[in-house]
Amino acid sequence: DFMEQIEGLSTIEEQIKDILECEEVVIVSGDADLDDEAIYNIGHAAAKVLLRNISNNDIIALTGGSTVHRMIEAIPSSPIKAKNVYVVPARGSLGNNVSFQANTLVAMLAEKIHSNYTLLNIPDNLSQKSLESVREEPEIQETLNKLIKSNILIYGIGNANKMSERRNLGQDIVKHLSDHHATAEALGYYFNQQGEVIYASRSIGITMDQMTELKYPIAVAGGHSKSDAILSVKKLLSRGCVIMDEGAANGVIALS
Ligand code: G3H
């Protein structure tokens, strides 16, 4: 019954809090690997957490991904009370399908909550040299300065293999990832089980160091298949809020 289900979820929340050593955990019902509803539930929960935490002059940074996309879909189209809010992409494009790119999601969210936004319009696969010169562009600098000051970051956690496939990373990078036992992806960084960054996507945006200093990170991940990835990025999850479905949570519990 419904009350039992709620109680069950809060027991799992406490267990996950202990395992991941994080401040705030929200577990929603379902398993994204088995049913679409779980991702909708994560989206709704994340939307609630986000809307509850926005205040005047906040800068909200977003990554791409289908889970963050669901959160934005769950946000009602109506102006928020907070004034002078900015939405910015956490990283430049990482080769995702355009509908899941951070830039696209930033524009969607800003339109819904009637806030300001800036984009990181950087083509994929630029050489390191071109990337360095793009970084110096005043428009990009302005966005990067906003990003450094961001108060809230919403990001998805992915499976390293799935993400490298989705982003069509070259064969040499795929080999590097498998040689170094990549398990997780977040913010364009790939991690091994010990939480070490083993590959950083060539892009512009928030860095790992800046990420760990952010005021309020909100991580979203669904599906049993992501439990290994979630455990791998445990270090990132110590502050802010972690939102996952039962499938992912039960997997995390089983693995630890
Ligand atoms: O940036 C993408 C995330 O790491 C995971 O994406 O929410 O589509 O699984 P997803």
PDB file of C-alpha atoms and ligand atoms in Angstrom:
ATOM      1  CA  ASP A   1       0.000   0.000   0.000  1.00  0.00           C
ATOM      2  CA  PHE A   2       0.984   3.649  -0.494  1.00  0.00           C
ATOM      3  CA  MET A   3       2.088   4.414   3.072  1.00  0.00           C
ATOM      4  CA  GLU A   4       4.179   1.261   3.221  1.00  0.00           C
ATOM      5  CA  GLN A   5       5.815   2.239  -0.035  1.00  0.00           C
ATOM      6  CA  ILE A   6       6.667   5.711   1.322  1.00  0.00           C
ATOM      7  CA  GLU A   7       8.094   4.194   4.512  1.00  0.00           C
ATOM      8  CA  GLY A   8      10.079   1.713   2.461  1.00  0.00           C
ATOM      9  CA  LEU A   9      11.580   4.519   0.403  1.00  0.00           C
ATOM     10  CA  SER A  10      12.594   6.532   3.450  1.00  0.00           C
ATOM     11  CA  THR A  11      14.344   3.489   4.919  1.00  0.00           C
ATOM     12  CA  ILE A  12      16.287   3.170   1.663  1.00  0.00           C
ATOM     13  CA  GLU A  13      17.050   6.920   1.791  1.00  0.00           C
ATOM     14  CA  GLU A  14      18.667   6.506   5.203  1.00  0.00           C
ATOM     15  CA  GLN A  15      20.745   3.557   3.990  1.00  0.00           C
ATOM     16  CA  ILE A  16      21.899   5.463   0.912  1.00  0.00           C
ATOM     17  CA  LYS A  17      22.794   8.495   3.025  1.00  0.00           C
ATOM     18  CA  ASP A  18      25.045   6.283   5.154  1.00  0.00           C
ATOM     19  CA  ILE A  19      26.666   4.548   2.199  1.00  0.00           C
ATOM     20  CA  LEU A  20      27.284   7.654   0.085  1.00  0.00           C
ATOM     21  CA  GLU A  21      27.928   9.911   3.100  1.00  0.00           C
ATOM     22  CA  CYS A  22      25.805  12.648   1.595  1.00  0.00           C
ATOM     23  CA  GLU A  23      23.627  15.369   3.091  1.00  0.00           C
ATOM     24  CA  GLU A  24      20.355  14.964   1.279  1.00  0.00           C
ATOM     25  CA  VAL A  25      18.907  11.987  -0.587  1.00  0.00           C
ATOM     26  CA  VAL A  26      15.622  11.587  -2.427  1.00  0.00           C
ATOM     27  CA  ILE A  27      14.627   8.109  -3.618  1.00  0.00           C
ATOM     28  CA  VAL A  28      11.661   7.768  -5.960  1.00  0.00           C
ATOM     29  CA  SER A  29       9.852   4.578  -6.894  1.00  0.00           C
ATOM     30  CA  GLY A  30      10.676   2.489  -9.946  1.00  0.00           C
ATOM     31  CA  ASP A  31      13.702   1.457 -11.941  1.00  0.00           C
ATOM     32  CA  ALA A  32      14.548   3.517 -15.009  1.00  0.00           C
ATOM     33  CA  ASP A  33      16.023   0.423 -16.686  1.00  0.00           C
ATOM     34  CA  LEU A  34      12.612  -1.241 -16.560  1.00  0.00           C
ATOM     35  CA  ASP A  35      10.035   1.530 -16.756  1.00  0.00           C
ATOM     36  CA  ASP A  36       9.840   5.103 -18.052  1.00  0.00           C
ATOM     37  CA  GLU A  37       7.896   6.202 -15.020  1.00  0.00           C
ATOM     38  CA  ALA A  38      10.978   6.116 -12.799  1.00  0.00           C
ATOM     39  CA  ILE A  39      12.678   8.819 -14.860  1.00  0.00           C
ATOM     40  CA  TYR A  40       9.513  10.933 -14.690  1.00  0.00           C
ATOM     41  CA  ASN A  41       9.543  10.489 -10.923  1.00  0.00           C
ATOM     42  CA  ILE A  42      13.182  11.585 -10.737  1.00  0.00           C
ATOM     43  CA  GLY A  43      12.335  14.564 -12.936  1.00  0.00           C
ATOM     44  CA  HIS A  44       9.493  15.629 -10.661  1.00  0.00           C
ATOM     45  CA  ALA A  45      11.526  15.185  -7.493  1.00  0.00           C
ATOM     46  CA  ALA A  46      14.458  17.132  -8.944  1.00  0.00           C
ATOM     47  CA  ALA A  47      12.153  19.916 -10.145  1.00  0.00           C
ATOM     48  CA  LYS A  48      10.775  20.247  -6.626  1.00  0.00           C
ATOM     49  CA  VAL A  49      14.233  20.356  -5.059  1.00  0.00           C
ATOM     50  CA  LEU A  50      15.395  22.933  -7.595  1.00  0.00           C
ATOM     51  CA  LEU A  51      12.368  25.241  -7.294  1.00  0.00           C
ATOM     52  CA  ARG A  52      12.577  25.112  -3.496  1.00  0.00           C
ATOM     53  CA  ASN A  53      16.194  26.261  -3.575  1.00  0.00           C
ATOM     54  CA  ILE A  54      16.246  29.121  -6.086  1.00  0.00           C
ATOM     55  CA  SER A  55      16.707  32.576  -4.581  1.00  0.00           C
ATOM     56  CA  ASN A  56      17.345  36.082  -5.914  1.00  0.00           C
ATOM     57  CA  ASN A  57      20.466  36.514  -8.071  1.00  0.00           C
ATOM     58  CA  ASP A  58      21.115  32.779  -8.264  1.00  0.00           C
ATOM     59  CA  ILE A  59      23.082  31.320 -11.125  1.00  0.00           C
ATOM     60  CA  ILE A  60      21.917  27.818 -12.028  1.00  0.00           C
ATOM     61  CA  ALA A  61      24.291  25.572 -14.001  1.00  0.00           C
ATOM     62  CA  LEU A  62      23.009  22.527 -15.914  1.00  0.00           C
ATOM     63  CA  THR A  63      24.566  19.562 -17.650  1.00  0.00           C
ATOM     64  CA  GLY A  64      22.909  17.792 -20.544  1.00  0.00           C
ATOM     65  CA  GLY A  65      21.413  14.320 -20.463  1.00  0.00           C
ATOM     66  CA  SER A  66      17.999  12.705 -20.585  1.00  0.00           C
ATOM     67  CA  THR A  67      17.502  12.782 -16.819  1.00  0.00           C
ATOM     68  CA  VAL A  68      18.112  16.534 -16.492  1.00  0.00           C
ATOM     69  CA  HIS A  69      15.842  16.905 -19.517  1.00  0.00           C
ATOM     70  CA  ARG A  70      13.032  15.168 -17.606  1.00  0.00           C
ATOM     71  CA  MET A  71      13.504  17.525 -14.680  1.00  0.00           C
ATOM     72  CA  ILE A  72      13.016  20.528 -16.929  1.00  0.00           C
ATOM     73  CA  GLU A  73       9.936  18.942 -18.468  1.00  0.00           C
ATOM     74  CA  ALA A  74       8.530  18.599 -14.960  1.00  0.00           C
ATOM     75  CA  ILE A  75       8.948  22.299 -14.178  1.00  0.00           C
ATOM     76  CA  PRO A  76       5.760  24.290 -14.697  1.00  0.00           C
ATOM     77  CA  SER A  77       5.889  27.126 -17.232  1.00  0.00           C
ATOM     78  CA  SER A  78       5.410  30.046 -14.915  1.00  0.00           C
ATOM     79  CA  PRO A  79       7.616  32.856 -13.675  1.00  0.00           C
ATOM     80  CA  ILE A  80       9.411  32.136 -10.408  1.00  0.00           C
ATOM     81  CA  LYS A  81       9.424  34.577  -7.514  1.00  0.00           C
ATOM     82  CA  ALA A  82      13.198  34.900  -7.346  1.00  0.00           C
ATOM     83  CA  LYS A  83      14.580  37.898  -9.232  1.00  0.00           C
ATOM     84  CA  ASN A  84      17.558  38.174 -11.538  1.00  0.00           C
ATOM     85  CA  VAL A  85      18.153  34.450 -11.934  1.00  0.00           C
ATOM     86  CA  TYR A  86      20.579  33.178 -14.592  1.00  0.00           C
ATOM     87  CA  VAL A  87      20.788  29.739 -16.173  1.00  0.00           C
ATOM     88  CA  VAL A  88      24.093  28.612 -17.720  1.00  0.00           C
ATOM     89  CA  PRO A  89      25.410  25.352 -19.193  1.00  0.00           C
ATOM     90  CA  ALA A  90      27.951  23.619 -16.944  1.00  0.00           C
ATOM     91  CA  ARG A  91      30.039  22.501 -19.909  1.00  0.00           C
ATOM     92  CA  GLY A  92      30.143  23.231 -23.619  1.00  0.00           C
ATOM     93  CA  SER A  93      28.720  20.623 -25.950  1.00  0.00           C
ATOM     94  CA  LEU A  94      30.063  17.121 -25.298  1.00  0.00           C
ATOM     95  CA  GLY A  95      28.762  15.486 -28.422  1.00  0.00           C
ATOM     96  CA  ASN A  96      25.336  14.576 -27.081  1.00  0.00           C
ATOM     97  CA  ASN A  97      22.279  14.460 -29.264  1.00  0.00           C
ATOM     98  CA  VAL A  98      21.176  18.101 -29.594  1.00  0.00           C
ATOM     99  CA  SER A  99      17.932  17.622 -27.663  1.00  0.00           C
ATOM    100  CA  PHE A 100      19.918  16.526 -24.591  1.00  0.00           C
ATOM    101  CA  GLN A 101      22.691  19.090 -24.844  1.00  0.00           C
ATOM    102  CA  ALA A 102      23.247  21.458 -21.949  1.00  0.00           C
ATOM    103  CA  ASN A 103      22.717  24.510 -24.173  1.00  0.00           C
ATOM    104  CA  THR A 104      19.317  23.232 -25.276  1.00  0.00           C
ATOM    105  CA  LEU A 105      18.269  22.442 -21.715  1.00  0.00           C
ATOM    106  CA  VAL A 106      19.441  25.839 -20.472  1.00  0.00           C
ATOM    107  CA  ALA A 107      17.245  27.633 -22.992  1.00  0.00           C
ATOM    108  CA  MET A 108      14.291  25.362 -22.112  1.00  0.00           C
ATOM    109  CA  LEU A 109      14.598  25.986 -18.387  1.00  0.00           C
ATOM    110  CA  ALA A 110      15.127  29.736 -18.752  1.00  0.00           C
ATOM    111  CA  GLU A 111      12.046  30.000 -20.929  1.00  0.00           C
ATOM    112  CA  LYS A 112       9.953  28.101 -18.404  1.00  0.00           C
ATOM    113  CA  ILE A 113      10.952  30.063 -15.314  1.00  0.00           C
ATOM    114  CA  HIS A 114      11.329  33.375 -17.189  1.00  0.00           C
ATOM    115  CA  SER A 115      14.962  33.843 -16.251  1.00  0.00           C
ATOM    116  CA  ASN A 116      18.038  35.113 -18.055  1.00  0.00           C
ATOM    117  CA  TYR A 117      20.450  32.701 -19.671  1.00  0.00           C
ATOM    118  CA  THR A 118      23.727  32.519 -21.522  1.00  0.00           C
ATOM    119  CA  LEU A 119      25.007  29.657 -23.675  1.00  0.00           C
ATOM    120  CA  LEU A 120      28.357  28.075 -24.398  1.00  0.00           C
ATOM    121  CA  ASN A 121      28.222  27.852 -28.167  1.00  0.00           C
ATOM    122  CA  ILE A 122      31.303  25.814 -28.905  1.00  0.00           C
ATOM    123  CA  PRO A 123      31.534  23.317 -31.756  1.00  0.00           C
ATOM    124  CA  ASP A 124      32.351  19.699 -30.911  1.00  0.00           C
ATOM    125  CA  ASN A 125      35.773  18.200 -31.459  1.00  0.00           C
ATOM    126  CA  LEU A 126      37.790  21.409 -31.583  1.00  0.00           C
ATOM    127  CA  SER A 127      41.544  20.994 -31.352  1.00  0.00           C
ATOM    128  CA  GLN A 128      43.140  21.877 -28.035  1.00  0.00           C
ATOM    129  CA  LYS A 129      44.584  24.992 -29.659  1.00  0.00           C
ATOM    130  CA  SER A 130      41.266  26.234 -31.021  1.00  0.00           C
ATOM    131  CA  LEU A 131      39.625  25.507 -27.696  1.00  0.00           C
ATOM    132  CA  GLU A 132      42.205  27.687 -25.921  1.00  0.00           C
ATOM    133  CA  SER A 133      41.513  30.587 -28.249  1.00  0.00           C
ATOM    134  CA  VAL A 134      37.721  30.171 -28.029  1.00  0.00           C
ATOM    135  CA  ARG A 135      38.124  30.329 -24.255  1.00  0.00           C
ATOM    136  CA  GLU A 136      39.531  33.859 -24.618  1.00  0.00           C
ATOM    137  CA  GLU A 137      36.457  35.156 -26.460  1.00  0.00           C
ATOM    138  CA  PRO A 138      34.737  37.833 -24.342  1.00  0.00           C
ATOM    139  CA  GLU A 139      31.325  36.181 -24.712  1.00  0.00           C
ATOM    140  CA  ILE A 140      32.693  32.831 -23.504  1.00  0.00           C
ATOM    141  CA  GLN A 141      34.603  34.545 -20.683  1.00  0.00           C
ATOM    142  CA  GLU A 142      31.385  36.143 -19.504  1.00  0.00           C
ATOM    143  CA  THR A 143      29.636  32.779 -19.325  1.00  0.00           C
ATOM    144  CA  LEU A 144      32.626  31.150 -17.619  1.00  0.00           C
ATOM    145  CA  ASN A 145      32.625  33.909 -15.007  1.00  0.00           C
ATOM    146  CA  LYS A 146      28.956  33.251 -14.338  1.00  0.00           C
ATOM    147  CA  LEU A 147      29.650  29.549 -14.104  1.00  0.00           C
ATOM    148  CA  ILE A 148      32.335  30.025 -11.457  1.00  0.00           C
ATOM    149  CA  LYS A 149      29.816  31.950  -9.377  1.00  0.00           C
ATOM    150  CA  SER A 150      26.970  29.494  -9.842  1.00  0.00           C
ATOM    151  CA  ASN A 151      24.992  28.626  -6.719  1.00  0.00           C
ATOM    152  CA  ILE A 152      23.171  25.559  -7.969  1.00  0.00           C
ATOM    153  CA  LEU A 153      24.391  22.827 -10.313  1.00  0.00           C
ATOM    154  CA  ILE A 154      22.131  20.107 -11.680  1.00  0.00           C
ATOM    155  CA  TYR A 155      23.984  17.215 -13.272  1.00  0.00           C
ATOM    156  CA  GLY A 156      23.400  13.690 -14.454  1.00  0.00           C
ATOM    157  CA  ILE A 157      25.540  10.696 -13.615  1.00  0.00           C
ATOM    158  CA  GLY A 158      26.090   8.255 -16.439  1.00  0.00           C
ATOM    159  CA  ASN A 159      27.542   4.893 -17.150  1.00  0.00           C
ATOM    160  CA  ALA A 160      31.020   5.354 -18.691  1.00  0.00           C
ATOM    161  CA  ASN A 161      30.464   2.827 -21.484  1.00  0.00           C
ATOM    162  CA  LYS A 162      27.053   4.107 -22.424  1.00  0.00           C
ATOM    163  CA  MET A 163      28.204   7.710 -22.458  1.00  0.00           C
ATOM    164  CA  SER A 164      31.287   7.019 -24.572  1.00  0.00           C
ATOM    165  CA  GLU A 165      29.061   5.199 -27.076  1.00  0.00           C
ATOM    166  CA  ARG A 166      26.447   7.926 -27.069  1.00  0.00           C
ATOM    167  CA  ARG A 167      29.091  10.581 -27.632  1.00  0.00           C
ATOM    168  CA  ASN A 168      30.881   8.623 -30.339  1.00  0.00           C
ATOM    169  CA  LEU A 169      34.251   8.988 -28.651  1.00  0.00           C
ATOM    170  CA  GLY A 170      37.083   7.814 -30.880  1.00  0.00           C
ATOM    171  CA  GLN A 171      38.449   4.271 -30.682  1.00  0.00           C
ATOM    172  CA  ASP A 172      41.626   5.410 -28.921  1.00  0.00           C
ATOM    173  CA  ILE A 173      39.612   7.100 -26.160  1.00  0.00           C
ATOM    174  CA  VAL A 174      37.279   4.118 -25.816  1.00  0.00           C
ATOM    175  CA  LYS A 175      40.348   1.907 -25.421  1.00  0.00           C
ATOM    176  CA  HIS A 176      41.831   4.308 -22.855  1.00  0.00           C
ATOM    177  CA  LEU A 177      38.574   4.174 -20.890  1.00  0.00           C
ATOM    178  CA  SER A 178      38.431   0.385 -20.893  1.00  0.00           C
ATOM    179  CA  ASP A 179      42.161   0.020 -20.110  1.00  0.00           C
ATOM    180  CA  HIS A 180      41.615   2.271 -17.109  1.00  0.00           C
ATOM    181  CA  HIS A 181      38.374   0.538 -16.046  1.00  0.00           C
ATOM    182  CA  ALA A 182      36.073   3.514 -16.480  1.00  0.00           C
ATOM    183  CA  THR A 183      32.813   3.115 -14.620  1.00  0.00           C
ATOM    184  CA  ALA A 184      31.187   6.533 -14.374  1.00  0.00           C
ATOM    185  CA  GLU A 185      30.712   9.763 -16.271  1.00  0.00           C
ATOM    186  CA  ALA A 186      29.666  13.132 -14.907  1.00  0.00           C
ATOM    187  CA  LEU A 187      30.183  16.647 -16.302  1.00  0.00           C
ATOM    188  CA  GLY A 188      32.243  15.258 -19.164  1.00  0.00           C
ATOM    189  CA  TYR A 189      34.687  13.575 -16.789  1.00  0.00           C
ATOM    190  CA  TYR A 190      35.151   9.819 -16.732  1.00  0.00           C
ATOM    191  CA  PHE A 191      35.930   8.062 -13.449  1.00  0.00           C
ATOM    192  CA  ASN A 192      37.128   4.673 -12.310  1.00  0.00           C
ATOM    193  CA  GLN A 193      35.665   2.795  -9.367  1.00  0.00           C
ATOM    194  CA  GLN A 194      37.986   4.618  -6.964  1.00  0.00           C
ATOM    195  CA  GLY A 195      36.553   7.936  -8.113  1.00  0.00           C
ATOM    196  CA  GLU A 196      39.710   9.010  -9.925  1.00  0.00           C
ATOM    197  CA  VAL A 197      39.285  11.047 -13.110  1.00  0.00           C
ATOM    198  CA  ILE A 198      40.773   8.939 -15.877  1.00  0.00           C
ATOM    199  CA  TYR A 199      39.667  11.050 -18.817  1.00  0.00           C
ATOM    200  CA  ALA A 200      38.415  14.613 -19.188  1.00  0.00           C
ATOM    201  CA  SER A 201      36.446  15.524 -22.313  1.00  0.00           C
ATOM    202  CA  ARG A 202      37.939  18.310 -24.358  1.00  0.00           C
ATOM    203  CA  SER A 203      35.478  21.063 -23.675  1.00  0.00           C
ATOM    204  CA  ILE A 204      35.019  24.311 -21.823  1.00  0.00           C
ATOM    205  CA  GLY A 205      33.132  24.785 -18.600  1.00  0.00           C
ATOM    206  CA  ILE A 206      33.095  23.939 -14.962  1.00  0.00           C
ATOM    207  CA  THR A 207      36.143  22.032 -13.715  1.00  0.00           C
ATOM    208  CA  MET A 208      36.244  19.276 -11.108  1.00  0.00           C
ATOM    209  CA  ASP A 209      37.838  21.641  -8.588  1.00  0.00           C
ATOM    210  CA  GLN A 210      35.161  24.275  -9.085  1.00  0.00           C
ATOM    211  CA  MET A 211      32.518  21.593  -8.884  1.00  0.00           C
ATOM    212  CA  THR A 212      33.561  20.508  -5.416  1.00  0.00           C
ATOM    213  CA  GLU A 213      33.264  24.077  -4.162  1.00  0.00           C
ATOM    214  CA  LEU A 214      29.787  24.706  -5.510  1.00  0.00           C
ATOM    215  CA  LYS A 215      27.129  25.688  -2.997  1.00  0.00           C
ATOM    216  CA  TYR A 216      24.370  23.344  -3.999  1.00  0.00           C
ATOM    217  CA  PRO A 217      24.941  20.491  -6.429  1.00  0.00           C
ATOM    218  CA  ILE A 218      21.940  18.329  -7.327  1.00  0.00           C
ATOM    219  CA  ALA A 219      22.823  14.942  -8.851  1.00  0.00           C
ATOM    220  CA  VAL A 220      20.241  12.880 -10.749  1.00  0.00           C
ATOM    221  CA  ALA A 221      20.537   9.248 -11.864  1.00  0.00           C
ATOM    222  CA  GLY A 222      18.084   6.446 -12.530  1.00  0.00           C
ATOM    223  CA  GLY A 223      18.258   2.740 -13.163  1.00  0.00           C
ATOM    224  CA  HIS A 224      19.882  -0.288 -11.600  1.00  0.00           C
ATOM    225  CA  SER A 225      22.610  -0.162 -14.285  1.00  0.00           C
ATOM    226  CA  LYS A 226      23.870   3.154 -12.895  1.00  0.00           C
ATOM    227  CA  SER A 227      24.502   1.932  -9.341  1.00  0.00           C
ATOM    228  CA  ASP A 228      28.167   1.188  -9.999  1.00  0.00           C
ATOM    229  CA  ALA A 229      28.608   4.659 -11.533  1.00  0.00           C
ATOM    230  CA  ILE A 230      26.875   6.327  -8.583  1.00  0.00           C
ATOM    231  CA  LEU A 231      29.182   4.594  -6.102  1.00  0.00           C
ATOM    232  CA  SER A 232      32.214   5.581  -8.168  1.00  0.00           C
ATOM    233  CA  VAL A 233      31.429   9.301  -7.918  1.00  0.00           C
ATOM    234  CA  LYS A 234      30.666   9.124  -4.201  1.00  0.00           C
ATOM    235  CA  LYS A 235      33.169  11.922  -3.520  1.00  0.00           C
ATOM    236  CA  LEU A 236      31.137  14.318  -5.659  1.00  0.00           C
ATOM    237  CA  LEU A 237      27.952  13.538  -3.787  1.00  0.00           C
ATOM    238  CA  SER A 238      28.976  14.576  -0.269  1.00  0.00           C
ATOM    239  CA  ARG A 239      27.254  17.959  -0.469  1.00  0.00           C
ATOM    240  CA  GLY A 240      23.923  19.027  -1.893  1.00  0.00           C
ATOM    241  CA  CYS A 241      21.213  16.605  -2.953  1.00  0.00           C
ATOM    242  CA  VAL A 242      21.262  13.222  -4.680  1.00  0.00           C
ATOM    243  CA  ILE A 243      18.116  12.034  -6.423  1.00  0.00           C
ATOM    244  CA  MET A 244      17.792   8.477  -7.723  1.00  0.00           C
ATOM    245  CA  ASP A 245      15.219   5.759  -8.218  1.00  0.00           C
ATOM    246  CA  GLU A 246      14.753   2.586  -6.193  1.00  0.00           C
ATOM    247  CA  GLY A 247      16.453   0.548  -8.894  1.00  0.00           C
ATOM    248  CA  ALA A 248      19.672   2.550  -8.591  1.00  0.00           C
ATOM    249  CA  ALA A 249      19.421   2.723  -4.799  1.00  0.00           C
ATOM    250  CA  ASN A 250      18.927  -1.024  -4.347  1.00  0.00           C
ATOM    251  CA  GLY A 251      21.875  -1.608  -6.647  1.00  0.00           C
ATOM    252  CA  VAL A 252      24.057   0.733  -4.580  1.00  0.00           C
ATOM    253  CA  ILE A 253      23.020  -1.090  -1.399  1.00  0.00           C
ATOM    254  CA  ALA A 254      23.719  -4.492  -2.964  1.00  0.00           C
ATOM    255  CA  LEU A 255      27.175  -3.401  -4.142  1.00  0.00           C
ATOM    256  CA  SER A 256      28.308  -1.981  -0.826  1.00  0.00           C
TER     257      SER A 256
HETATM  258  O1  G3H B   1      25.640  13.889 -19.175  1.00  0.00           O
HETATM  259  C1  G3H B   1      24.930  12.885 -19.155  1.00  0.00           C
HETATM  260  C2  G3H B   1      24.818  12.110 -17.924  1.00  0.00           C
HETATM  261  O2  G3H B   1      26.056  11.715 -17.463  1.00  0.00           O
HETATM  262  C3  G3H B   1      23.864  10.968 -18.001  1.00  0.00           C
HETATM  263  O3  G3H B   1      22.913  11.144 -19.008  1.00  0.00           O
HETATM  264  O4  G3H B   1      20.741  11.306 -17.885  1.00  0.00           O
HETATM  265  O5  G3H B   1      20.889  10.690 -20.284  1.00  0.00           O
HETATM  266  O6  G3H B   1      21.631   9.082 -18.535  1.00  0.00           O
HETATM  267  P1  G3H B   1      21.473  10.507 -18.905  1.00  0.00           P
END
